[in-house]
Amino acid sequence: MNTNANNARGSHPADLPTTRHTFFQASLMTALLDGIYDGEMTIGELLGKGNFGIGTFDGLDGEMVIVDGVCWQLRGDGSATKASMSQRTPYAVVTNFVPHIVRDAPDDCVRADITPYIDSVVPSANYMYALRITGEFEWVKTRTVVKQSRPYPKMIEATEADESVDFENVRGVIAGFRTPVYEKGISVPGCHVHFIDDDRTGGGHVLDFKLKSGTIEICPGTDLQLRLPLSEEFSGAQLAPEDLDEQIHATEVKD
């Protein structure tokens, strides 16, 4: 029997954050939804803010995942390549990942199962959490944004024709963040995650998955450092659309 309390189901008082931990974010989710796809921050600068995270690239040129200090660019065909330090990002969230909470994942679980499980083991719904799930996946369903040309369409239009790419019987990493509801518009509320395989050859934005077995690591965040773009496009962007919930669901969930 495993007697380690940190591997037992449920949260524990010891899991509450006791020291401050910063998450860094470039721009806003609502700015991305409004078509603000030009970045002011290089990948080199971004990696100075954290060794773990997700985001996208200039012109919405694929999904981004940062694992173990390396930034990967995930494209619409499901391929993954290492990003250069000079590439830029219009939107990203990063942190230095310190696994404060570690759990064995439930066997044979899909995304709909694992989200409430994560909610049951985090000590409070009011903090931010970086999530890393590593293990053996029966399948992972992804989709990836593709590069856009000016004049940029809004994200709901840019992602309308995205096709899904499935990975089967693969080991890999799901990386991302669980964001409180009060951050809606700043980030994506709930769990926003990307996938990359262990060979670092493929991945994408996660729509669903079935995890055979694996480990869930969780890093709580107490501070948010937010960097807003200095551009005319951002100054004139519509950052409080009435259909915000619908836009986030259409671009991030895609069901």
PDB file of C-alpha atoms in Angstrom:
ATOM      1  CA  MET A   1       0.000   0.000   0.000  1.00  0.00           C
ATOM      2  CA  ASN A   2       1.239   3.486  -0.840  1.00  0.00           C
ATOM      3  CA  THR A   3       1.312   5.434   2.402  1.00  0.00           C
ATOM      4  CA  ASN A   4       2.564   8.688   0.893  1.00  0.00           C
ATOM      5  CA  ALA A   5      -0.192  11.256   1.545  1.00  0.00           C
ATOM      6  CA  ASN A   6       0.889  13.167  -1.544  1.00  0.00           C
ATOM      7  CA  ASN A   7      -0.199  10.224  -3.705  1.00  0.00           C
ATOM      8  CA  ALA A   8      -3.581   9.770  -2.024  1.00  0.00           C
ATOM      9  CA  ARG A   9      -6.779  11.094  -3.563  1.00  0.00           C
ATOM     10  CA  GLY A  10      -7.970  14.449  -2.328  1.00  0.00           C
ATOM     11  CA  SER A  11      -6.351  17.692  -1.273  1.00  0.00           C
ATOM     12  CA  HIS A  12      -4.464  18.220   1.956  1.00  0.00           C
ATOM     13  CA  PRO A  13      -3.775  21.344   4.042  1.00  0.00           C
ATOM     14  CA  ALA A  14      -0.074  20.884   3.301  1.00  0.00           C
ATOM     15  CA  ASP A  15      -0.820  21.427  -0.392  1.00  0.00           C
ATOM     16  CA  LEU A  16      -1.835  25.066   0.161  1.00  0.00           C
ATOM     17  CA  PRO A  17       0.801  27.463  -1.207  1.00  0.00           C
ATOM     18  CA  THR A  18       3.027  28.869   1.522  1.00  0.00           C
ATOM     19  CA  THR A  19       5.496  30.770  -0.675  1.00  0.00           C
ATOM     20  CA  ARG A  20       4.849  33.072  -3.590  1.00  0.00           C
ATOM     21  CA  HIS A  21       5.202  31.726  -7.122  1.00  0.00           C
ATOM     22  CA  THR A  22       4.840  33.888 -10.234  1.00  0.00           C
ATOM     23  CA  PHE A  23       3.134  33.080 -13.516  1.00  0.00           C
ATOM     24  CA  PHE A  24       4.056  35.373 -16.408  1.00  0.00           C
ATOM     25  CA  GLN A  25       1.639  36.148 -19.225  1.00  0.00           C
ATOM     26  CA  ALA A  26       2.155  38.020 -22.486  1.00  0.00           C
ATOM     27  CA  SER A  27      -1.044  39.778 -23.645  1.00  0.00           C
ATOM     28  CA  LEU A  28      -4.653  38.684 -23.070  1.00  0.00           C
ATOM     29  CA  MET A  29      -6.837  35.881 -24.359  1.00  0.00           C
ATOM     30  CA  THR A  30      -9.425  38.472 -25.420  1.00  0.00           C
ATOM     31  CA  ALA A  31      -6.762  40.259 -27.496  1.00  0.00           C
ATOM     32  CA  LEU A  32      -5.982  36.980 -29.262  1.00  0.00           C
ATOM     33  CA  LEU A  33      -9.704  36.410 -29.874  1.00  0.00           C
ATOM     34  CA  ASP A  34      -9.883  39.885 -31.436  1.00  0.00           C
ATOM     35  CA  GLY A  35      -7.114  39.096 -33.925  1.00  0.00           C
ATOM     36  CA  ILE A  36      -4.066  40.656 -32.220  1.00  0.00           C
ATOM     37  CA  TYR A  37      -1.540  38.142 -33.581  1.00  0.00           C
ATOM     38  CA  ASP A  38       1.666  40.189 -33.821  1.00  0.00           C
ATOM     39  CA  GLY A  39       4.037  39.628 -30.921  1.00  0.00           C
ATOM     40  CA  GLU A  40       6.467  42.026 -29.268  1.00  0.00           C
ATOM     41  CA  MET A  41       8.236  39.399 -27.185  1.00  0.00           C
ATOM     42  CA  THR A  42      10.849  36.976 -28.495  1.00  0.00           C
ATOM     43  CA  ILE A  43      11.013  33.336 -27.439  1.00  0.00           C
ATOM     44  CA  GLY A  44      14.406  34.089 -25.917  1.00  0.00           C
ATOM     45  CA  GLU A  45      12.822  36.764 -23.697  1.00  0.00           C
ATOM     46  CA  LEU A  46       9.913  34.475 -22.860  1.00  0.00           C
ATOM     47  CA  LEU A  47      12.193  31.648 -21.722  1.00  0.00           C
ATOM     48  CA  GLY A  48      13.771  34.127 -19.327  1.00  0.00           C
ATOM     49  CA  LYS A  49      10.372  34.200 -17.574  1.00  0.00           C
ATOM     50  CA  GLY A  50       9.843  30.441 -17.220  1.00  0.00           C
ATOM     51  CA  ASN A  51      10.806  26.930 -18.279  1.00  0.00           C
ATOM     52  CA  PHE A  52       7.235  25.662 -18.759  1.00  0.00           C
ATOM     53  CA  GLY A  53       4.208  27.007 -20.563  1.00  0.00           C
ATOM     54  CA  ILE A  54       1.924  27.297 -23.574  1.00  0.00           C
ATOM     55  CA  GLY A  55       0.988  29.917 -26.144  1.00  0.00           C
ATOM     56  CA  THR A  56       1.171  30.647 -29.864  1.00  0.00           C
ATOM     57  CA  PHE A  57       3.431  32.372 -32.400  1.00  0.00           C
ATOM     58  CA  ASP A  58       3.332  35.458 -34.618  1.00  0.00           C
ATOM     59  CA  GLY A  59       0.458  35.347 -37.070  1.00  0.00           C
ATOM     60  CA  LEU A  60      -1.101  32.455 -35.130  1.00  0.00           C
ATOM     61  CA  ASP A  61       1.576  30.212 -36.670  1.00  0.00           C
ATOM     62  CA  GLY A  62       0.924  27.068 -34.631  1.00  0.00           C
ATOM     63  CA  GLU A  63       0.618  26.182 -30.969  1.00  0.00           C
ATOM     64  CA  MET A  64       3.440  26.583 -28.459  1.00  0.00           C
ATOM     65  CA  VAL A  65       4.469  24.260 -25.673  1.00  0.00           C
ATOM     66  CA  ILE A  66       7.463  24.791 -23.390  1.00  0.00           C
ATOM     67  CA  VAL A  67       8.689  21.737 -21.491  1.00  0.00           C
ATOM     68  CA  ASP A  68      11.922  21.508 -19.491  1.00  0.00           C
ATOM     69  CA  GLY A  69      13.059  24.891 -20.755  1.00  0.00           C
ATOM     70  CA  VAL A  70      12.682  24.079 -24.465  1.00  0.00           C
ATOM     71  CA  CYS A  71      10.098  25.830 -26.648  1.00  0.00           C
ATOM     72  CA  TRP A  72       8.389  23.737 -29.332  1.00  0.00           C
ATOM     73  CA  GLN A  73       6.270  24.897 -32.268  1.00  0.00           C
ATOM     74  CA  LEU A  74       3.339  22.590 -33.067  1.00  0.00           C
ATOM     75  CA  ARG A  75       1.819  22.946 -36.526  1.00  0.00           C
ATOM     76  CA  GLY A  76      -1.480  22.028 -38.188  1.00  0.00           C
ATOM     77  CA  ASP A  77      -0.177  18.740 -39.569  1.00  0.00           C
ATOM     78  CA  GLY A  78       0.649  17.598 -36.022  1.00  0.00           C
ATOM     79  CA  SER A  79       4.408  18.058 -36.401  1.00  0.00           C
ATOM     80  CA  ALA A  80       6.693  19.595 -33.775  1.00  0.00           C
ATOM     81  CA  THR A  81       9.899  21.560 -34.294  1.00  0.00           C
ATOM     82  CA  LYS A  82      12.121  23.455 -31.888  1.00  0.00           C
ATOM     83  CA  ALA A  83      11.383  27.185 -31.972  1.00  0.00           C
ATOM     84  CA  SER A  84      14.192  29.686 -32.511  1.00  0.00           C
ATOM     85  CA  MET A  85      15.055  32.300 -29.904  1.00  0.00           C
ATOM     86  CA  SER A  86      14.232  35.098 -32.369  1.00  0.00           C
ATOM     87  CA  GLN A  87      10.647  34.024 -33.077  1.00  0.00           C
ATOM     88  CA  ARG A  88       7.946  36.086 -31.398  1.00  0.00           C
ATOM     89  CA  THR A  89       4.756  35.389 -29.510  1.00  0.00           C
ATOM     90  CA  PRO A  90       1.501  37.380 -29.329  1.00  0.00           C
ATOM     91  CA  TYR A  91       0.224  35.322 -26.383  1.00  0.00           C
ATOM     92  CA  ALA A  92       1.858  32.955 -23.905  1.00  0.00           C
ATOM     93  CA  VAL A  93       1.706  31.878 -20.256  1.00  0.00           C
ATOM     94  CA  VAL A  94       4.856  30.567 -18.579  1.00  0.00           C
ATOM     95  CA  THR A  95       6.315  29.775 -15.167  1.00  0.00           C
ATOM     96  CA  ASN A  96       9.257  27.985 -13.614  1.00  0.00           C
ATOM     97  CA  PHE A  97       7.614  24.657 -12.920  1.00  0.00           C
ATOM     98  CA  VAL A  98       7.979  23.337  -9.365  1.00  0.00           C
ATOM     99  CA  PRO A  99       5.740  20.281  -8.724  1.00  0.00           C
ATOM    100  CA  HIS A 100       4.216  21.051  -5.329  1.00  0.00           C
ATOM    101  CA  ILE A 101       1.463  18.408  -5.711  1.00  0.00           C
ATOM    102  CA  VAL A 102       2.066  14.988  -7.288  1.00  0.00           C
ATOM    103  CA  ARG A 103      -0.586  12.320  -7.873  1.00  0.00           C
ATOM    104  CA  ASP A 104      -0.891   9.054  -9.746  1.00  0.00           C
ATOM    105  CA  ALA A 105      -3.465   9.684 -12.468  1.00  0.00           C
ATOM    106  CA  PRO A 106      -6.589   7.513 -12.514  1.00  0.00           C
ATOM    107  CA  ASP A 107      -6.103   4.667 -14.979  1.00  0.00           C
ATOM    108  CA  ASP A 108      -7.881   4.758 -18.341  1.00  0.00           C
ATOM    109  CA  CYS A 109      -9.299   8.235 -17.842  1.00  0.00           C
ATOM    110  CA  VAL A 110     -10.432  10.710 -20.498  1.00  0.00           C
ATOM    111  CA  ARG A 111     -10.313  14.492 -20.249  1.00  0.00           C
ATOM    112  CA  ALA A 112     -13.838  14.687 -18.829  1.00  0.00           C
ATOM    113  CA  ASP A 113     -12.679  12.448 -15.951  1.00  0.00           C
ATOM    114  CA  ILE A 114      -9.375  14.092 -15.190  1.00  0.00           C
ATOM    115  CA  THR A 115     -10.601  17.688 -14.941  1.00  0.00           C
ATOM    116  CA  PRO A 116     -12.825  17.053 -11.875  1.00  0.00           C
ATOM    117  CA  TYR A 117     -10.086  14.822 -10.446  1.00  0.00           C
ATOM    118  CA  ILE A 118      -7.630  17.731 -10.621  1.00  0.00           C
ATOM    119  CA  ASP A 119     -10.246  19.991  -9.037  1.00  0.00           C
ATOM    120  CA  SER A 120     -10.563  17.469  -6.194  1.00  0.00           C
ATOM    121  CA  VAL A 121      -6.842  17.451  -5.380  1.00  0.00           C
ATOM    122  CA  VAL A 122      -5.996  21.142  -5.603  1.00  0.00           C
ATOM    123  CA  PRO A 123      -6.397  22.858  -2.226  1.00  0.00           C
ATOM    124  CA  SER A 124      -8.384  25.865  -3.492  1.00  0.00           C
ATOM    125  CA  ALA A 125     -10.219  26.952  -6.636  1.00  0.00           C
ATOM    126  CA  ASN A 126      -8.927  30.493  -6.140  1.00  0.00           C
ATOM    127  CA  TYR A 127      -5.300  29.980  -7.169  1.00  0.00           C
ATOM    128  CA  MET A 128      -3.742  29.418 -10.576  1.00  0.00           C
ATOM    129  CA  TYR A 129      -2.125  26.048 -11.275  1.00  0.00           C
ATOM    130  CA  ALA A 130       0.380  24.854 -13.854  1.00  0.00           C
ATOM    131  CA  LEU A 131      -0.357  21.245 -14.846  1.00  0.00           C
ATOM    132  CA  ARG A 132       1.920  18.562 -16.259  1.00  0.00           C
ATOM    133  CA  ILE A 133       0.535  15.112 -17.069  1.00  0.00           C
ATOM    134  CA  THR A 134       3.083  12.541 -18.229  1.00  0.00           C
ATOM    135  CA  GLY A 135       2.386   8.964 -19.191  1.00  0.00           C
ATOM    136  CA  GLU A 136       1.067   6.489 -21.705  1.00  0.00           C
ATOM    137  CA  PHE A 137      -1.884   7.627 -23.807  1.00  0.00           C
ATOM    138  CA  GLU A 138      -4.210   5.337 -25.729  1.00  0.00           C
ATOM    139  CA  TRP A 139      -5.044   8.348 -27.868  1.00  0.00           C
ATOM    140  CA  VAL A 140      -4.825  12.128 -27.896  1.00  0.00           C
ATOM    141  CA  LYS A 141      -7.065  14.265 -30.127  1.00  0.00           C
ATOM    142  CA  THR A 142      -5.495  17.613 -31.005  1.00  0.00           C
ATOM    143  CA  ARG A 143      -5.983  20.546 -33.280  1.00  0.00           C
ATOM    144  CA  THR A 144      -3.594  23.355 -34.114  1.00  0.00           C
ATOM    145  CA  VAL A 145      -4.061  26.895 -35.369  1.00  0.00           C
ATOM    146  CA  VAL A 146      -2.491  27.730 -38.737  1.00  0.00           C
ATOM    147  CA  LYS A 147      -0.630  30.859 -39.823  1.00  0.00           C
ATOM    148  CA  GLN A 148      -2.833  33.803 -40.758  1.00  0.00           C
ATOM    149  CA  SER A 149      -2.222  36.687 -43.157  1.00  0.00           C
ATOM    150  CA  ARG A 150      -3.086  40.346 -42.744  1.00  0.00           C
ATOM    151  CA  PRO A 151      -5.689  41.685 -42.379  1.00  0.00           C
ATOM    152  CA  TYR A 152      -6.026  39.202 -39.532  1.00  0.00           C
ATOM    153  CA  PRO A 153      -9.459  37.656 -38.985  1.00  0.00           C
ATOM    154  CA  LYS A 154     -10.818  37.222 -35.495  1.00  0.00           C
ATOM    155  CA  MET A 155      -9.745  33.955 -33.906  1.00  0.00           C
ATOM    156  CA  ILE A 156     -13.188  32.361 -34.139  1.00  0.00           C
ATOM    157  CA  GLU A 157     -12.937  32.727 -37.933  1.00  0.00           C
ATOM    158  CA  ALA A 158      -9.242  31.784 -38.100  1.00  0.00           C
ATOM    159  CA  THR A 159      -9.834  28.469 -36.311  1.00  0.00           C
ATOM    160  CA  GLU A 160     -13.127  27.547 -37.983  1.00  0.00           C
ATOM    161  CA  ALA A 161     -11.556  25.164 -40.510  1.00  0.00           C
ATOM    162  CA  ASP A 162      -8.921  23.619 -38.208  1.00  0.00           C
ATOM    163  CA  GLU A 163      -8.779  19.856 -38.601  1.00  0.00           C
ATOM    164  CA  SER A 164      -8.004  17.492 -35.751  1.00  0.00           C
ATOM    165  CA  VAL A 165      -4.917  15.266 -35.630  1.00  0.00           C
ATOM    166  CA  ASP A 166      -5.022  12.078 -33.560  1.00  0.00           C
ATOM    167  CA  PHE A 167      -2.055  10.437 -31.840  1.00  0.00           C
ATOM    168  CA  GLU A 168      -2.457   6.783 -30.855  1.00  0.00           C
ATOM    169  CA  ASN A 169      -0.586   4.588 -28.363  1.00  0.00           C
ATOM    170  CA  VAL A 170       1.927   7.269 -27.542  1.00  0.00           C
ATOM    171  CA  ARG A 171       3.927   8.411 -24.535  1.00  0.00           C
ATOM    172  CA  GLY A 172       4.020  12.126 -24.000  1.00  0.00           C
ATOM    173  CA  VAL A 173       3.365  15.229 -21.939  1.00  0.00           C
ATOM    174  CA  ILE A 174       0.232  17.305 -21.555  1.00  0.00           C
ATOM    175  CA  ALA A 175       1.230  20.763 -20.342  1.00  0.00           C
ATOM    176  CA  GLY A 176      -0.868  23.775 -19.455  1.00  0.00           C
ATOM    177  CA  PHE A 177      -2.771  25.674 -16.815  1.00  0.00           C
ATOM    178  CA  ARG A 178      -5.890  25.498 -14.698  1.00  0.00           C
ATOM    179  CA  THR A 179      -7.155  29.069 -14.486  1.00  0.00           C
ATOM    180  CA  PRO A 180      -9.794  30.410 -12.045  1.00  0.00           C
ATOM    181  CA  VAL A 181     -13.095  31.642 -13.469  1.00  0.00           C
ATOM    182  CA  TYR A 182     -12.349  35.196 -12.314  1.00  0.00           C
ATOM    183  CA  GLU A 183      -9.515  35.327 -14.904  1.00  0.00           C
ATOM    184  CA  LYS A 184     -11.903  34.779 -17.820  1.00  0.00           C
ATOM    185  CA  GLY A 185     -10.785  37.019 -20.653  1.00  0.00           C
ATOM    186  CA  ILE A 186      -7.291  37.388 -19.246  1.00  0.00           C
ATOM    187  CA  SER A 187      -6.689  33.664 -19.789  1.00  0.00           C
ATOM    188  CA  VAL A 188      -8.819  30.640 -20.662  1.00  0.00           C
ATOM    189  CA  PRO A 189     -10.859  29.620 -17.586  1.00  0.00           C
ATOM    190  CA  GLY A 190     -10.588  25.975 -16.604  1.00  0.00           C
ATOM    191  CA  CYS A 191      -7.917  23.661 -17.992  1.00  0.00           C
ATOM    192  CA  HIS A 192      -6.106  24.885 -21.130  1.00  0.00           C
ATOM    193  CA  VAL A 193      -3.507  22.317 -22.223  1.00  0.00           C
ATOM    194  CA  HIS A 194      -1.225  21.333 -25.113  1.00  0.00           C
ATOM    195  CA  PHE A 195       0.378  17.961 -25.927  1.00  0.00           C
ATOM    196  CA  ILE A 196       3.801  16.890 -27.175  1.00  0.00           C
ATOM    197  CA  ASP A 197       5.037  13.331 -27.544  1.00  0.00           C
ATOM    198  CA  ASP A 198       8.153  12.005 -25.812  1.00  0.00           C
ATOM    199  CA  ASP A 199      10.045  11.945 -29.124  1.00  0.00           C
ATOM    200  CA  ARG A 200       9.267  15.661 -29.540  1.00  0.00           C
ATOM    201  CA  THR A 201       8.062  15.050 -33.080  1.00  0.00           C
ATOM    202  CA  GLY A 202       4.346  15.841 -32.780  1.00  0.00           C
ATOM    203  CA  GLY A 203       1.626  17.474 -30.748  1.00  0.00           C
ATOM    204  CA  GLY A 204      -1.035  20.178 -30.611  1.00  0.00           C
ATOM    205  CA  HIS A 205      -3.793  21.862 -28.645  1.00  0.00           C
ATOM    206  CA  VAL A 206      -5.602  19.152 -26.670  1.00  0.00           C
ATOM    207  CA  LEU A 207      -9.268  18.535 -27.394  1.00  0.00           C
ATOM    208  CA  ASP A 208      -9.533  15.164 -25.639  1.00  0.00           C
ATOM    209  CA  PHE A 209      -7.431  12.163 -24.644  1.00  0.00           C
ATOM    210  CA  LYS A 210      -7.454   8.771 -22.989  1.00  0.00           C
ATOM    211  CA  LEU A 211      -4.646   8.272 -20.497  1.00  0.00           C
ATOM    212  CA  LYS A 212      -3.794   4.632 -19.806  1.00  0.00           C
ATOM    213  CA  SER A 213      -1.538   5.465 -16.858  1.00  0.00           C
ATOM    214  CA  GLY A 214       0.560   8.387 -15.765  1.00  0.00           C
ATOM    215  CA  THR A 215       1.454  11.059 -13.251  1.00  0.00           C
ATOM    216  CA  ILE A 216      -0.121  14.439 -12.591  1.00  0.00           C
ATOM    217  CA  GLU A 217       2.159  17.202 -11.300  1.00  0.00           C
ATOM    218  CA  ILE A 218       0.722  20.524 -10.164  1.00  0.00           C
ATOM    219  CA  CYS A 219       2.504  23.825  -9.505  1.00  0.00           C
ATOM    220  CA  PRO A 220       0.418  26.491  -7.720  1.00  0.00           C
ATOM    221  CA  GLY A 221       0.729  30.137  -8.727  1.00  0.00           C
ATOM    222  CA  THR A 222       0.070  33.052  -6.388  1.00  0.00           C
ATOM    223  CA  ASP A 223       1.252  36.023  -8.489  1.00  0.00           C
ATOM    224  CA  LEU A 224       0.437  37.000 -12.081  1.00  0.00           C
ATOM    225  CA  GLN A 225       2.818  39.232 -14.023  1.00  0.00           C
ATOM    226  CA  LEU A 226       0.903  40.560 -17.016  1.00  0.00           C
ATOM    227  CA  ARG A 227       2.592  42.243 -19.984  1.00  0.00           C
ATOM    228  CA  LEU A 228       0.251  44.088 -22.367  1.00  0.00           C
ATOM    229  CA  PRO A 229       1.161  44.917 -25.987  1.00  0.00           C
ATOM    230  CA  LEU A 230       2.227  48.431 -26.939  1.00  0.00           C
ATOM    231  CA  SER A 231       0.455  48.690 -30.285  1.00  0.00           C
ATOM    232  CA  GLU A 232      -2.317  50.598 -32.021  1.00  0.00           C
ATOM    233  CA  GLU A 233      -4.102  47.308 -32.673  1.00  0.00           C
ATOM    234  CA  PHE A 234      -4.210  46.471 -28.980  1.00  0.00           C
ATOM    235  CA  SER A 235      -5.302  50.008 -28.060  1.00  0.00           C
ATOM    236  CA  GLY A 236      -8.303  49.668 -30.369  1.00  0.00           C
ATOM    237  CA  ALA A 237      -9.110  46.016 -29.664  1.00  0.00           C
ATOM    238  CA  GLN A 238     -12.526  44.849 -28.447  1.00  0.00           C
ATOM    239  CA  LEU A 239     -11.555  43.209 -25.157  1.00  0.00           C
ATOM    240  CA  ALA A 240     -15.011  42.749 -23.638  1.00  0.00           C
ATOM    241  CA  PRO A 241     -17.169  41.048 -26.286  1.00  0.00           C
ATOM    242  CA  GLU A 242     -20.687  40.133 -25.247  1.00  0.00           C
ATOM    243  CA  ASP A 243     -20.210  36.610 -26.600  1.00  0.00           C
ATOM    244  CA  LEU A 244     -16.909  35.942 -24.798  1.00  0.00           C
ATOM    245  CA  ASP A 245     -18.026  32.554 -23.465  1.00  0.00           C
ATOM    246  CA  GLU A 246     -19.115  31.407 -26.918  1.00  0.00           C
ATOM    247  CA  GLN A 247     -15.869  32.572 -28.536  1.00  0.00           C
ATOM    248  CA  ILE A 248     -13.696  30.800 -25.974  1.00  0.00           C
ATOM    249  CA  HIS A 249     -15.734  27.603 -26.306  1.00  0.00           C
ATOM    250  CA  ALA A 250     -15.604  27.683 -30.110  1.00  0.00           C
ATOM    251  CA  THR A 251     -11.856  28.341 -30.339  1.00  0.00           C
ATOM    252  CA  GLU A 252     -10.607  26.217 -27.427  1.00  0.00           C
ATOM    253  CA  VAL A 253     -13.067  23.329 -27.055  1.00  0.00           C
ATOM    254  CA  LYS A 254     -14.220  22.925 -30.669  1.00  0.00           C
ATOM    255  CA  ASP A 255     -17.183  20.577 -30.120  1.00  0.00           C
TER     256      ASP A 255
END
